[in-house]
Short mmCIF file of C-alpha atoms in Angstrom, two decimals:
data_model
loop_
_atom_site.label_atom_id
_atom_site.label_comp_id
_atom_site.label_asym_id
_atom_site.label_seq_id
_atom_site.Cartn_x
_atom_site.Cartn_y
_atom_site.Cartn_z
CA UNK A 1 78.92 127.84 82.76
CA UNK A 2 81.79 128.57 85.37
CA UNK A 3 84.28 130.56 84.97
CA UNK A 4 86.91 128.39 84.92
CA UNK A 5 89.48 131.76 84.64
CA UNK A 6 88.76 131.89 88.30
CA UNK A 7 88.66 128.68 89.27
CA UNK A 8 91.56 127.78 87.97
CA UNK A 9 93.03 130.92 89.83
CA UNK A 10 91.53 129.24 93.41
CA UNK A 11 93.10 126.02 92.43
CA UNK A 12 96.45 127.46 92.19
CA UNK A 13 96.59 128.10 96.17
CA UNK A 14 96.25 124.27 96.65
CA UNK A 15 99.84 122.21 97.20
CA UNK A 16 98.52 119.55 94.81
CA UNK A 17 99.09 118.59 91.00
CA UNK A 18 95.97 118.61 89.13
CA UNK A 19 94.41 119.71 85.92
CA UNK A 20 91.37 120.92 84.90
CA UNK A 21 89.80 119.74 81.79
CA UNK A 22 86.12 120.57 79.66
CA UNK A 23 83.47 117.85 79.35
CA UNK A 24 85.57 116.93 75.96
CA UNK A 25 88.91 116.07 78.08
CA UNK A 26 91.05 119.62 76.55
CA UNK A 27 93.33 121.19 79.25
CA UNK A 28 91.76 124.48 80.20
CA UNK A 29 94.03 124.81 83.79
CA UNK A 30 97.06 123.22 85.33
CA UNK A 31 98.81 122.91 88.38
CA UNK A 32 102.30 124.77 89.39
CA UNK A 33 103.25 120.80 90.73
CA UNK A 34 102.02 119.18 87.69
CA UNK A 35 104.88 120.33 85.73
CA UNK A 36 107.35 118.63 87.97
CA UNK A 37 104.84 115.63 87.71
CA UNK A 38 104.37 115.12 84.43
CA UNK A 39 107.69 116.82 82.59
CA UNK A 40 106.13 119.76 81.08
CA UNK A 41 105.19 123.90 81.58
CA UNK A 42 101.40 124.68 81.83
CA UNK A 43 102.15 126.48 78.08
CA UNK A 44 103.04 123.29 76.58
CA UNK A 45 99.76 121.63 78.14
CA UNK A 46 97.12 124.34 77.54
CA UNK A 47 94.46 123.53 74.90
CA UNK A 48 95.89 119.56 74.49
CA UNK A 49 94.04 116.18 75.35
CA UNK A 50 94.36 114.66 78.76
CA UNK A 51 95.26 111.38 76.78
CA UNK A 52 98.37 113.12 74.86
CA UNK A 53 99.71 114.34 78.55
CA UNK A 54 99.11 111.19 80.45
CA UNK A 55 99.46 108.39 78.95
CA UNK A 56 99.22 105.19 80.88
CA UNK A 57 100.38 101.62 80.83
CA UNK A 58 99.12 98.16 81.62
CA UNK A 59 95.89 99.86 82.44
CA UNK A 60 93.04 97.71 81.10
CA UNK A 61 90.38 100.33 80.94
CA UNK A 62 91.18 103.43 78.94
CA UNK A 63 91.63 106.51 81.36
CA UNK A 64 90.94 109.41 79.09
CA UNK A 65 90.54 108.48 75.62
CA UNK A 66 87.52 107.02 73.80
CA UNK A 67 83.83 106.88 74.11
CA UNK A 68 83.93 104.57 77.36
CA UNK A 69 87.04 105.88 78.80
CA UNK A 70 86.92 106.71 82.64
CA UNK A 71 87.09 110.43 82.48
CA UNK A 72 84.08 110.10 79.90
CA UNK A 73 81.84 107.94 82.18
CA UNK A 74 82.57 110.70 85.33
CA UNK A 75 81.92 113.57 83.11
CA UNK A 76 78.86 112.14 82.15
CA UNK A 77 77.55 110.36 85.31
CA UNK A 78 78.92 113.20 87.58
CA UNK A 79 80.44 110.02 89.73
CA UNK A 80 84.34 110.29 90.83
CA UNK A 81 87.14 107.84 90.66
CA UNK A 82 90.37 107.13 92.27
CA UNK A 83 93.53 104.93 91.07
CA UNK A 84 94.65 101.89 92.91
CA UNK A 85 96.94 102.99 96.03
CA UNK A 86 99.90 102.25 94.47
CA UNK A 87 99.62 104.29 91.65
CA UNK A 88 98.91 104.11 87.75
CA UNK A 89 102.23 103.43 85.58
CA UNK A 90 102.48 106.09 83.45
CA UNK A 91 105.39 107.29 80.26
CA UNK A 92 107.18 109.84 81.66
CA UNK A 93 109.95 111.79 80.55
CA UNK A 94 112.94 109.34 80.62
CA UNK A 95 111.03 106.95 82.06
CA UNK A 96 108.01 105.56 83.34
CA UNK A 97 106.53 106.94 86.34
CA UNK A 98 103.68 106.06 88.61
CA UNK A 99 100.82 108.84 89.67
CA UNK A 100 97.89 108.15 91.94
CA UNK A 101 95.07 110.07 90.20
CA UNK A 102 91.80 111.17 91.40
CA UNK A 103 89.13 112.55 88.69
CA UNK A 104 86.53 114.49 90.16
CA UNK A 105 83.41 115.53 87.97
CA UNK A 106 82.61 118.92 88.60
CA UNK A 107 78.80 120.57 87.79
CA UNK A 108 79.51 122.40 84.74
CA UNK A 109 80.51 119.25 82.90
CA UNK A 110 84.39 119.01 83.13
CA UNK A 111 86.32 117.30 85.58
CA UNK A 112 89.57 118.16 87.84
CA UNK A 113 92.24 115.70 87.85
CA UNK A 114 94.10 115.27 90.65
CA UNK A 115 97.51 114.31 90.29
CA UNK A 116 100.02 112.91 93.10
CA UNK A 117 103.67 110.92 93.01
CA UNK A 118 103.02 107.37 93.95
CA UNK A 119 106.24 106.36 94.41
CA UNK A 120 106.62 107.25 98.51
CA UNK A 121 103.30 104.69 98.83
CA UNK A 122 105.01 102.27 96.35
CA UNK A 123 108.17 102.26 98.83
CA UNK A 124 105.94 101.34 101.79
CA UNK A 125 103.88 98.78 99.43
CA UNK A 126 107.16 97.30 98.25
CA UNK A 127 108.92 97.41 101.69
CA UNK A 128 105.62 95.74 103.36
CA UNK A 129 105.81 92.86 100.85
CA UNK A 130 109.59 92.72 101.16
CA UNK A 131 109.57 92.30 104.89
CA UNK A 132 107.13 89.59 103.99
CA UNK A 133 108.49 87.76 102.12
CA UNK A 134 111.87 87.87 103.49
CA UNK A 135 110.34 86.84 106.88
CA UNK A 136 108.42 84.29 105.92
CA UNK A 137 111.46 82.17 104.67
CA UNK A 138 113.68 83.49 107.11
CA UNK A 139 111.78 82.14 110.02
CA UNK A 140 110.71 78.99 108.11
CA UNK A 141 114.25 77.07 107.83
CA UNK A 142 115.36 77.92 112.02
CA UNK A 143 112.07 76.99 113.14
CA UNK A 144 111.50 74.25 110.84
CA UNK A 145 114.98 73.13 112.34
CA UNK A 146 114.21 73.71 116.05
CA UNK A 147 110.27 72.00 115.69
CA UNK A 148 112.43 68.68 113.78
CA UNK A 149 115.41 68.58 116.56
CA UNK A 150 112.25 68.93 119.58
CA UNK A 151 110.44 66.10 118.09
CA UNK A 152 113.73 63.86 117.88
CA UNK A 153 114.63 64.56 121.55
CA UNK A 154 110.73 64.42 122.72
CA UNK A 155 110.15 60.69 120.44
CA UNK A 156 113.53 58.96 120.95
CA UNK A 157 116.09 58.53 124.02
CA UNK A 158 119.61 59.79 123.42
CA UNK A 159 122.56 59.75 125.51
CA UNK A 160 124.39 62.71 126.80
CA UNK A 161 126.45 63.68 124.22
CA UNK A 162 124.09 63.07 121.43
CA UNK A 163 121.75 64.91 123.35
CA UNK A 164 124.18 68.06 123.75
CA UNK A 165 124.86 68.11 120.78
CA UNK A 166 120.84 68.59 119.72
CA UNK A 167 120.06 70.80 122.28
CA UNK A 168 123.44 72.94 120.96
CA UNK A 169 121.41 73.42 117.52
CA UNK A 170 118.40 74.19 118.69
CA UNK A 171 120.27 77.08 120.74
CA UNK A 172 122.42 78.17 117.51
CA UNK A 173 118.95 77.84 115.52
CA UNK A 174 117.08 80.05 117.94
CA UNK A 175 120.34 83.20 117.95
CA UNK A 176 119.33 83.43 114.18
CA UNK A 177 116.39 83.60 115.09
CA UNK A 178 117.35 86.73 117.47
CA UNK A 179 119.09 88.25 114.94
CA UNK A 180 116.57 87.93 112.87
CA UNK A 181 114.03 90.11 114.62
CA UNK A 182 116.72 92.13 116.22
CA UNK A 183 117.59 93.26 112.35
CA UNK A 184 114.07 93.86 112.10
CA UNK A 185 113.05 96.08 114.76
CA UNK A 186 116.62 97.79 114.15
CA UNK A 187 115.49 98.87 110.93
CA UNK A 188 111.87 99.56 111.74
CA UNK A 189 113.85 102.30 114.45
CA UNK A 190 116.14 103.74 111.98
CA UNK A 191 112.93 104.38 109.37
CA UNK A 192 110.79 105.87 112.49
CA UNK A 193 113.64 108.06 113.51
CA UNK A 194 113.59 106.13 117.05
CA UNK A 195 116.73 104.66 117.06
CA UNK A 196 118.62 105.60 120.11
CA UNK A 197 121.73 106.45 120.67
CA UNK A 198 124.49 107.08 123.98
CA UNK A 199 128.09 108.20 122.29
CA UNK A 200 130.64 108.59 124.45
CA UNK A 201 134.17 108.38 123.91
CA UNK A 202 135.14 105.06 122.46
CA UNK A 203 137.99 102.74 122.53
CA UNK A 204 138.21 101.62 118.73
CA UNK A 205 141.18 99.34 119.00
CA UNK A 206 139.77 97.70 122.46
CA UNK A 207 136.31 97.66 120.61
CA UNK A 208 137.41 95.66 117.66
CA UNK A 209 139.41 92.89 119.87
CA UNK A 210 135.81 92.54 122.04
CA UNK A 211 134.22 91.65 118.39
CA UNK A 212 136.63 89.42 117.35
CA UNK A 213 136.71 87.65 120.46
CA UNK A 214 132.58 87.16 119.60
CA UNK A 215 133.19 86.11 116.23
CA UNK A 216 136.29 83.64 116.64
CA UNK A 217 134.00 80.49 116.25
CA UNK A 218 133.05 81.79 113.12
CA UNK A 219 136.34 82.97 111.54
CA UNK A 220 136.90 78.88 110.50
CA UNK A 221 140.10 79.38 108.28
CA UNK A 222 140.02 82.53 107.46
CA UNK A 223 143.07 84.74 108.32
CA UNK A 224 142.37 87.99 109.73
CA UNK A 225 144.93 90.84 110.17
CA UNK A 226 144.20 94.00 112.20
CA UNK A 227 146.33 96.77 111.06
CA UNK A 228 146.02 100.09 113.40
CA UNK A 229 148.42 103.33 113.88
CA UNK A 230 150.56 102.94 117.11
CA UNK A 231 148.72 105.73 119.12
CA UNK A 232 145.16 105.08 118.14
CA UNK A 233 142.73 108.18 119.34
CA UNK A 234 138.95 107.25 120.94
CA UNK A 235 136.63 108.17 118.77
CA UNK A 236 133.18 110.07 119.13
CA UNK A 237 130.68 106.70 119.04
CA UNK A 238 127.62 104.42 120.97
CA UNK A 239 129.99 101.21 121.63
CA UNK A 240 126.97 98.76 121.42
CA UNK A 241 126.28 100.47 118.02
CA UNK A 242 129.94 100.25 117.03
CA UNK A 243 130.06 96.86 117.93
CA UNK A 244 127.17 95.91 115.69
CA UNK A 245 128.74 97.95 112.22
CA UNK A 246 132.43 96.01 112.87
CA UNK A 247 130.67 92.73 113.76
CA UNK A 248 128.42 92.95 110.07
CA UNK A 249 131.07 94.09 107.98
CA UNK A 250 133.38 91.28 109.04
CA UNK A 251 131.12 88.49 109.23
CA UNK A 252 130.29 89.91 105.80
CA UNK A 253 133.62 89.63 104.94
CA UNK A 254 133.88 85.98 106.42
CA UNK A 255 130.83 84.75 104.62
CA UNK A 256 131.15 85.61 100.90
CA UNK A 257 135.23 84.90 100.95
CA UNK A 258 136.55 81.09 100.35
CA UNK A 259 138.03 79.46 103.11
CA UNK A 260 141.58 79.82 104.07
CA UNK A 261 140.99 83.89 102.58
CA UNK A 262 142.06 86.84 104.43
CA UNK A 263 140.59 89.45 105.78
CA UNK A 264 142.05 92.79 106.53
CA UNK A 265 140.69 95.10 108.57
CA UNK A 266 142.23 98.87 108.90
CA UNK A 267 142.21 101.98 110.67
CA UNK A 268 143.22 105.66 109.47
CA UNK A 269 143.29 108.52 111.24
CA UNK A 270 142.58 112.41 109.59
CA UNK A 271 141.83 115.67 111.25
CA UNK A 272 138.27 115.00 112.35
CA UNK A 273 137.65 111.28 111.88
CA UNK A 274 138.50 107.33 111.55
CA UNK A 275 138.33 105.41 109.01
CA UNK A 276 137.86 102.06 109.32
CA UNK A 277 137.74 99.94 106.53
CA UNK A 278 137.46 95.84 106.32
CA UNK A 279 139.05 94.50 102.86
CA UNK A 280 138.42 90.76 102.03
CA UNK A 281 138.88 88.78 98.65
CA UNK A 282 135.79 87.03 98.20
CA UNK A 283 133.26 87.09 95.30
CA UNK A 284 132.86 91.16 94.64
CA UNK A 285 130.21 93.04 93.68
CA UNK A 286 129.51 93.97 90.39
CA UNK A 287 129.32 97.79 89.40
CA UNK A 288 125.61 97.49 88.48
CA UNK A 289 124.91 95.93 91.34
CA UNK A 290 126.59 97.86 94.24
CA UNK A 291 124.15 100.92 93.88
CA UNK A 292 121.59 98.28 95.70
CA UNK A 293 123.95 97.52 98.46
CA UNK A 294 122.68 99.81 101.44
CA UNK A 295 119.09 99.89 100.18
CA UNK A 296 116.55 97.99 102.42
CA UNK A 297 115.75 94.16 101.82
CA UNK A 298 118.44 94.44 98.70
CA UNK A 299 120.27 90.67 98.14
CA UNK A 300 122.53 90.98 95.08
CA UNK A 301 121.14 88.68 92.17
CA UNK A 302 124.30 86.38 91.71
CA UNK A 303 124.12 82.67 92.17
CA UNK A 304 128.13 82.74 94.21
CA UNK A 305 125.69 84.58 96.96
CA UNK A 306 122.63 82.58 96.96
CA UNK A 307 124.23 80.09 99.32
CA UNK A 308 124.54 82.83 102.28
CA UNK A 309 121.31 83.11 104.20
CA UNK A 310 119.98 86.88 105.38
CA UNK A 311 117.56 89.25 105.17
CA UNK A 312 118.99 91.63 102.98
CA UNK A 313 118.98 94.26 106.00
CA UNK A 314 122.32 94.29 107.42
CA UNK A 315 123.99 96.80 105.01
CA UNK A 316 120.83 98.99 104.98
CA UNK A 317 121.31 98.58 109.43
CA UNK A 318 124.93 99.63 109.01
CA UNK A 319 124.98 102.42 106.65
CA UNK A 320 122.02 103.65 108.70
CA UNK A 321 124.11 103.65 112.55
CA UNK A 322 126.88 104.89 110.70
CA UNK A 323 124.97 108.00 109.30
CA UNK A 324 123.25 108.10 112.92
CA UNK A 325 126.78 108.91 114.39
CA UNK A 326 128.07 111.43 112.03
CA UNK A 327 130.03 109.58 109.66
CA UNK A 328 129.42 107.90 106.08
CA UNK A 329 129.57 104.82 104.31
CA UNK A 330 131.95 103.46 101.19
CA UNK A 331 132.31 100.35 99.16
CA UNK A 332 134.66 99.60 96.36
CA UNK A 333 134.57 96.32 95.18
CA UNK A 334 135.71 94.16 92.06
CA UNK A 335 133.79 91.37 90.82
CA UNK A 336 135.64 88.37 91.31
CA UNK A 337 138.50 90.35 93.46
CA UNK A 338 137.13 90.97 96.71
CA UNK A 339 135.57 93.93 98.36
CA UNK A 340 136.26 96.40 100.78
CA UNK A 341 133.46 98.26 103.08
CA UNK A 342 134.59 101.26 104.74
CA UNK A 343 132.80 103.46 106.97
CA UNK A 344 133.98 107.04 108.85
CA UNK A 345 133.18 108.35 112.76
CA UNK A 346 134.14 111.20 114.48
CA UNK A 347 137.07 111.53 116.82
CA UNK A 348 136.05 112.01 120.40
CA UNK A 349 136.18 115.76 121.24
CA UNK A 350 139.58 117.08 122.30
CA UNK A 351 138.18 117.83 125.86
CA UNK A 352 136.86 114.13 126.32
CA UNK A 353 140.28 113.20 124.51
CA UNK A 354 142.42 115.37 127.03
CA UNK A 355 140.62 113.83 129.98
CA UNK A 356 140.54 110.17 129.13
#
């Protein structure tokens, strides 16, 4: 038989979570990484059962325990086997974890478990179906509306206005469409670390009037009040990219407040930074719920939202230029009060200041 002293001393040099077990599943070796893994030292593991160490869920073949279990078949037809990509759900400390686990027979009759965190692949699994998903309806209702109005215009003779007035949804249909993919590919940049970025020295107060300008066919009702310190320094910032964060937060605001609500959008200067924040008093958030607000394809579950279309990306878009530019992102909200987004950006440098 091997000596499994020194393998086990050969398997410490690799950066991977594993143990080693005999052909009867005990733990005769462990991993440095395993302990992070699985919650406990390599003392409290020695001489234990695979099964009482990992302990899986929902799995419909027994991993390590039993006569047929799939450690036993390895061991015994010196054949390997691999979990499902995204991972095995397994009891961890607090609570349950997912692994991607390899077991590898080896010659003398045991087998080396391999042990990795599945949760990075899970993100990527569960952002894949996300985007999806969210796509797939997303491009359903503006196309189904652009294919319907085509057909009407193609089958039936209208007269000018009528016919304006078609071809003026089919336009509006096809910017949310746009936005759409321009949210997509935004986000797809900020994950690859290709998002790119020109700041200059920016005119905040000029900035914001260019936005509102943009969004005054939306604004409906709704009152909107700017409120900005008399002398108003640039600030450190890509203007397109500035332009996009002011332009979600508001039409934010706009969308999840009644009608004939108010929106409130302020500015406040400290030693280093702005802080811009944009109050309205529409539904809130609750506090369970706001930990999802910045996180990618996150839509809060309440039915006062379900009648506002989106992707669930704009948040995730914002807080991610903000970041991008040196500055951070805030929420406080009350359910049923209104919210207020906030985010920070650095002044423009006192030289680019001095010689604006």
């Amino acid at each position: 038989m091997i000596n499994t002293t020194n393998l086990v001393d050969i398997l410490q040099s690799f950066d991977q979570g594993y143990l080693l077990v005999d052909n009867r599943g005990f733990v005769v070796g462990m991993g440095a990484r395993t302990s992070s893994l699985l919650g406990l030292s390599e003392k409290e593991a020695a001489g234990k059962h695979v099964s009482q160490l990992i302990r899986a869920r929902g799995f419909e073949t027994a991993l390590f325990e039993g006569p047929d279990s799939v450690l036993e078949r390895c061991v015994e037809s010196g054949a390997d086997w691999m979990s499902p990509l995204s991972g095995i759900a397994v009891d961890g400390a607090d609570d349950v974890i997912y692994l991607n686990i390899q077991i590898r027979s080896m010659t003398w009759g045991g087998a080396l478990i391999l042990i990795a965190d599945a949760g990075p692949v899970r993100e990527v699994l569960e952002s894949h179906d996300a985007l999806l998903s969210v796509t797939s309806h997303e491009l359903k209702t503006p196309l189904t509306a652009i294919k319907a109005t085509a057909e009407l215009l193609l089958a039936y003779q209208f007269d000018s206005t009528q016919r304006n007035e078609m071809l003026g949804d089919i336009y509006k249909q096809a910017e949310r469409l746009e936005l759409l993919i321009r949210e997509i590919l935004d986000a797809s940049q900020l994950d690859s670390g290709r998002m790119p970025l020109e700041p200059y020295e920016v005119d905040l107060r000029g900035t914001l009037a260019d936005v509102l300008d943009e969004l005054d066919s939306q604004m409906g009702e709704t009152r909107l009040t700017v409120r900005f310190p008399a002398i108003m320094p640039k600030v450190w910032a890509d203007k397109r990219k500035l332009s996009q964060i002011l332009v979600n937060l508001i039409t934010n605001a706009i969308k999840y407040s009644p009608e004939s609500s108010s929106v409130v959008v302020t500015a406040t200067v400290g030693p280093e930074s702005v802080r811009v924040a944009v109050k309205d008093r529409g539904i809130g958030i609750k506090h369970e719920d706001q930990h999802r607000l910045f996180k990618k394809f996150q839509r809060i579950p309440d039915p006062a939202t379900r009648r506002v279309s989106g992707t669930g990306l704009g948040l995730y878009i914002v807080k991610g230029l903000v970041e991008l530019q040196g500055g951070t992102v805030d929420v406080e909200s009350a359910y049923g009060k209104g919210s207020t987004f906030s985010f920070t950006l650095p002044l423009a440098p006192v030289s680019a200041r001095a010689s604006a």
